[in-house]
Coordinates of C-alpha atoms in Angstrom, one line a residue:
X205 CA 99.0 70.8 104.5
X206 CA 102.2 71.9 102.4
X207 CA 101.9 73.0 98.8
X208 CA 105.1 72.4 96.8
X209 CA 108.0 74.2 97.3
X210 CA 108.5 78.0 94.5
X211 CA 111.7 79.6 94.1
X212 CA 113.2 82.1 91.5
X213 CA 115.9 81.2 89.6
X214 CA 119.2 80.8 91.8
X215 CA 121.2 82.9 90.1
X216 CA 119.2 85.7 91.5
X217 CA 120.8 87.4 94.2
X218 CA 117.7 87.4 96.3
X219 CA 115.8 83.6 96.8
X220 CA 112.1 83.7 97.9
X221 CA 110.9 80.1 98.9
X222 CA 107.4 79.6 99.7
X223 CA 105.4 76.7 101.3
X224 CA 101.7 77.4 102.8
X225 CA 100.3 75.4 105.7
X226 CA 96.8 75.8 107.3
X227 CA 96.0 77.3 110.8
X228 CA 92.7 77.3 112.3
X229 CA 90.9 81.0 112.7
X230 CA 88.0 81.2 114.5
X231 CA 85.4 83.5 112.7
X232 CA 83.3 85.9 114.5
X233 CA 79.6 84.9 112.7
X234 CA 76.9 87.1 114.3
X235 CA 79.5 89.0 116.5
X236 CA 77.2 92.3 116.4
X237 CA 74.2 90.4 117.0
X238 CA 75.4 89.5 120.6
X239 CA 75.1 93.4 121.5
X240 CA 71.7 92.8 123.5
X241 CA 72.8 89.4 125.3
X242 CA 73.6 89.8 128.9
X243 CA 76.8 87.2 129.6
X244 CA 77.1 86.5 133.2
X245 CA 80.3 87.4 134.5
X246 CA 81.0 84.2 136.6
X247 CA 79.6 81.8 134.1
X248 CA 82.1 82.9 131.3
X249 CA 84.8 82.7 134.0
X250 CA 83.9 79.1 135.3
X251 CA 84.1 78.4 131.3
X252 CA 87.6 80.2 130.9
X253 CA 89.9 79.7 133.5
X254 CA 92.0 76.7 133.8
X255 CA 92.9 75.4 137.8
X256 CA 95.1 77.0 140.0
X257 CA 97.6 74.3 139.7
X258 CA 97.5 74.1 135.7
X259 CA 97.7 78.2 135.6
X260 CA 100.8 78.2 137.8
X261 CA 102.4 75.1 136.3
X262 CA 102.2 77.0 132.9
X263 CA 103.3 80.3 133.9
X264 CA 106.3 78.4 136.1
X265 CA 107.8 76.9 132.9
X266 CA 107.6 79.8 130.7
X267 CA 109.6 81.6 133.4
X268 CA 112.0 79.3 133.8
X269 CA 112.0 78.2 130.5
X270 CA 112.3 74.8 131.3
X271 CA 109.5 72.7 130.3
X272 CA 109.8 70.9 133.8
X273 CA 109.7 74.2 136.0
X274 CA 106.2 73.8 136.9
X275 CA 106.2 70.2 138.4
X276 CA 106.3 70.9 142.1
X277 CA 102.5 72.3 141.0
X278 CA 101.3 69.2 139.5
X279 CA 102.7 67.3 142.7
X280 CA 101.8 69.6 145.0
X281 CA 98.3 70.1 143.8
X282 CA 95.1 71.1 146.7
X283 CA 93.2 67.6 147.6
X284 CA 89.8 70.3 147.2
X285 CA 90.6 70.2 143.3
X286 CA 87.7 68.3 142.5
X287 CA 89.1 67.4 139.0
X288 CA 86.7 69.6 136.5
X289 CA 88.4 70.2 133.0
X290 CA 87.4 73.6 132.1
X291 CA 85.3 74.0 128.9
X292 CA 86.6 76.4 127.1
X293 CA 90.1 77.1 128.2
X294 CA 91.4 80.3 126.7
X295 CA 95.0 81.8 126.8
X296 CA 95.3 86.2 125.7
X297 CA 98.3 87.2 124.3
X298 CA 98.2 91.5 124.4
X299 CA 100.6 94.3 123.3
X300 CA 99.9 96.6 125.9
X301 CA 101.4 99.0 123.9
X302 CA 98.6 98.8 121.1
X303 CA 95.6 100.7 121.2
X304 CA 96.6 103.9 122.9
X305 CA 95.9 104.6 126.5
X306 CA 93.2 101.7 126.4
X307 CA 95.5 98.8 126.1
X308 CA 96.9 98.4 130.4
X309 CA 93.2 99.1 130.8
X310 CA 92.0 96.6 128.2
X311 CA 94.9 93.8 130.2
X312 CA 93.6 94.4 133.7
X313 CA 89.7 93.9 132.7
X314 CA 90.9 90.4 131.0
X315 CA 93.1 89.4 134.0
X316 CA 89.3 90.2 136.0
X317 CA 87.3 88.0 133.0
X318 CA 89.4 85.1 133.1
X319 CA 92.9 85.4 135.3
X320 CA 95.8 86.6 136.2
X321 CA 98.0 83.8 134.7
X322 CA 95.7 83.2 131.4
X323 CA 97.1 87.1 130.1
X324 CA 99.9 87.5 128.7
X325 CA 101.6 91.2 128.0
X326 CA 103.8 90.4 124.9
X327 CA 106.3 92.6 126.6
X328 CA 106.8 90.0 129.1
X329 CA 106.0 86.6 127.2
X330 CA 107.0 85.9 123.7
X331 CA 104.7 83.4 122.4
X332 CA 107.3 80.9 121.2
X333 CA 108.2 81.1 124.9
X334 CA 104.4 80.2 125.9
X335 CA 105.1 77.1 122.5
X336 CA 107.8 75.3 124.0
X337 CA 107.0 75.7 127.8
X338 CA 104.1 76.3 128.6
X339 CA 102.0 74.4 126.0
X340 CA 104.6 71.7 126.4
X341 CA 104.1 71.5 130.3
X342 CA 100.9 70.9 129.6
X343 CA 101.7 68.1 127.1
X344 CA 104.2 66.5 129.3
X345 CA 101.8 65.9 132.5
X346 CA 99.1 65.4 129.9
X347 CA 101.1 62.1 128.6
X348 CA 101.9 61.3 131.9
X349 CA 97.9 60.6 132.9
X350 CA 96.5 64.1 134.2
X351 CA 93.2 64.1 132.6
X352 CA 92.7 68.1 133.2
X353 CA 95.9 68.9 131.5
X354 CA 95.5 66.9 128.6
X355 CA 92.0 68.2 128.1
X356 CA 92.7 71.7 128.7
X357 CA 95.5 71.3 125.9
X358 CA 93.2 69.7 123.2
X359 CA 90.4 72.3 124.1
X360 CA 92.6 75.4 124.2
X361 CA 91.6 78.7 122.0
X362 CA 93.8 82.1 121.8
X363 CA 93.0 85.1 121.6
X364 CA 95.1 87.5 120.4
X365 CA 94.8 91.3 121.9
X366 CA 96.9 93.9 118.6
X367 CA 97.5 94.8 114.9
X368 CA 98.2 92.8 112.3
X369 CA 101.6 92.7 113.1
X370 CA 101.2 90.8 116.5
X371 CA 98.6 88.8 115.2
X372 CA 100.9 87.4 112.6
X373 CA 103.4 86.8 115.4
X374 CA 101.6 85.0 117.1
X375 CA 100.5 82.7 114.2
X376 CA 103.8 82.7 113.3
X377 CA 105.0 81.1 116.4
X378 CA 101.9 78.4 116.9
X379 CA 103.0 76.9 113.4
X380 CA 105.5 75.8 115.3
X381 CA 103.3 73.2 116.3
X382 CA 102.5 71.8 113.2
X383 CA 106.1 71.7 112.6
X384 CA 106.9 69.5 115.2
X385 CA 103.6 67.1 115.0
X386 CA 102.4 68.8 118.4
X387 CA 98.8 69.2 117.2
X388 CA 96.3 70.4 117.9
X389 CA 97.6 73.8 116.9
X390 CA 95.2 75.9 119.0
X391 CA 92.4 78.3 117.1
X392 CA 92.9 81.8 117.4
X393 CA 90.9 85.1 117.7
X394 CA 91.3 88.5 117.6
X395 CA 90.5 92.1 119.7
X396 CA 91.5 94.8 117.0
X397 CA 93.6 97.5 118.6
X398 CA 95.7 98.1 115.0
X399 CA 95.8 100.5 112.8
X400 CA 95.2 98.7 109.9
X401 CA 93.3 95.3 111.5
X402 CA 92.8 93.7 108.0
X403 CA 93.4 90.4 109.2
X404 CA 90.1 90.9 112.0
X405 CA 88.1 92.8 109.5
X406 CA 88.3 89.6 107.1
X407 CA 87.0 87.1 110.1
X408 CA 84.1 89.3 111.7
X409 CA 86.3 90.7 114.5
X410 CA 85.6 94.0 113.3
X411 CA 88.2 96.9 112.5
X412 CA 88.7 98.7 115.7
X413 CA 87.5 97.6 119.7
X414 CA 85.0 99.6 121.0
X415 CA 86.6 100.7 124.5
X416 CA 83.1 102.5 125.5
X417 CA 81.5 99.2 126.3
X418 CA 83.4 96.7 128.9
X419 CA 80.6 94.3 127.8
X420 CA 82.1 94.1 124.5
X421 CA 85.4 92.1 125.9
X422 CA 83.0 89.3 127.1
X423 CA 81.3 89.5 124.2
X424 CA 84.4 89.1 122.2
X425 CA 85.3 86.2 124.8
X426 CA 82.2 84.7 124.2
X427 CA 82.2 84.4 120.9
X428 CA 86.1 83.2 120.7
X429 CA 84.7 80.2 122.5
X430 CA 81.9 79.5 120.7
X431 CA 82.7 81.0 116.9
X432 CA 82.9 78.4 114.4
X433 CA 86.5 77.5 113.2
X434 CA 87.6 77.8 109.2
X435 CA 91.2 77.5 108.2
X436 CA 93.5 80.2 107.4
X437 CA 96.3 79.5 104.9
X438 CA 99.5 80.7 106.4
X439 CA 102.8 81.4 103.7
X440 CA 106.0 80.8 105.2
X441 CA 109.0 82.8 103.0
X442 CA 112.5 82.9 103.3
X443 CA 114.6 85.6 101.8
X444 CA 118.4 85.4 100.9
X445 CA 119.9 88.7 100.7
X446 CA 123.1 89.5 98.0
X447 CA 126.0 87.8 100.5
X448 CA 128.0 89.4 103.0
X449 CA 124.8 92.0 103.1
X450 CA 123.5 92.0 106.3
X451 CA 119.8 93.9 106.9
X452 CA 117.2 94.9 109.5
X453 CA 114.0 93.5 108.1
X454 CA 111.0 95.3 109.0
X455 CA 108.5 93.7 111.4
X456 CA 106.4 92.6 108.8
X457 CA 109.1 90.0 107.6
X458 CA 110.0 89.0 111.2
X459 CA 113.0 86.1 111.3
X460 CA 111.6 82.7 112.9
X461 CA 114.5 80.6 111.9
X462 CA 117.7 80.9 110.3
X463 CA 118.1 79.5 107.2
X464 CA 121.1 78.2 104.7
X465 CA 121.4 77.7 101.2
X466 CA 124.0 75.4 98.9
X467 CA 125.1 77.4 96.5

């Protein structure tokens, strides 16, 4: 949903223009209370992972970013697959860099939880990569009558492993979606391993992970499959700088599309 269009007056060297659109957040209700419940291991995997074929497929396209690079997967597929649709797919987007010393160790024991192909380091997959190849595999052999990866594209949550920063990012880049009329734009949670984490502390994700307790990521994964969804609204700006000025905007106010104004 757009509200109308704001600007400041255009003889103003610098132009904001506003529109807000809503995402879907999942909130972590009762995230605390889940400290005493014992989550089997292989359950929450069964519920997580995607198949083989779909994982690879996915991973294929981003790669080759090419929306068809995973096909030989889909055609190619083990006659065993018995054609389950997982019930919870979930995709993990992590800046391993975040966090300290904990976040490589924080990667490998969510590779364990859910799979190899299902984490993705930021510093090796930019989610607008993972928007228009991966999610679009899945749309494309979804269309073309595979039950599992239609399913596992209307069912998909993320989960989001960084600050505020990333976390915006990643937002940022699933909007695209909306955009383009390719809902549903998937729900999205958050492991805190900011500074600030103001964003997490506002949904019940809490302001910091607690590394002691490798319980707490399936927890966390738990609860970002069952959590209940509310809508975030999400501002989209656009600057225009004094012309022929050229600047380094801070992370904060990261470019997603180039814009131009008629003067």
């Amino acid at each position: 949903m757009n509200s109308p269009t704001t600007a400041r007056d255009s003889s103003s060297p610098t132009r904001i223009v506003a529109r807000s659109s809503m995402m879907d957040w999942i909130r972590a209700c009762g995230l605390s209370g889940l400290a005493g419940m014992k989550i089997d291991k292989e359950e929450l995997r069964r519920r997580l992972s995607m198949p083989q074929y779909l994982r690879l497929a996915m991973l294929d396209s981003i790669k080759k970013k090419d929306v068809d690079g995973g096909d030989e997967h889909f055609r190619s597929r083990s006659s065993d697959y018995d054609g389950t649709v997982p019930q919870s797919p979930i995709v993990v987007f992590i800046n391993s860099r975040s966090g300290g010393r904990h976040g490589p160790v924080l990667k490998e024991r969510l590779q364990q939880l859910i799979s190899e192909e299902q984490v993705f380091d930021l510093l090796d997959v930019k989610p607008h990569e993972f928007v228009r190849y991966g999610l679009a595999c899945l749309e494309k052999w979804g269309n073309n009558g595979d039950i599992c990866a239609k399913e596992t594209r209307r069912n998909m949550r993320v989960v989001v492993a960084g600050g505020d920063g990333t976390v915006g990012w990643v937002l940022g880049c699933l909007g695209e979606l909306h955009q383009k009329g390719r809902d549903p734009v998937p729900p999205v949670a958050v492991i805190p391993l900011g500074t600030g984490n103001d964003l997490s502390r506002s949904y019940g994700w809490g302001g910091s992970f607690p590394f002691a307790w490798k319980s707490a990521i399936k927890r966390t994964l738990h609860q970002a499959t069952t959590g209940p969804i509310c809508r975030l609204d999400s501002w989209h700006v656009v600057l225009q700088m004094p012309g022929g000025e050229v600047i380094d905007p801070p992370h904060s106010l990261k470019a997603t599309e180039e814009c131009h104004f008629d003067q």
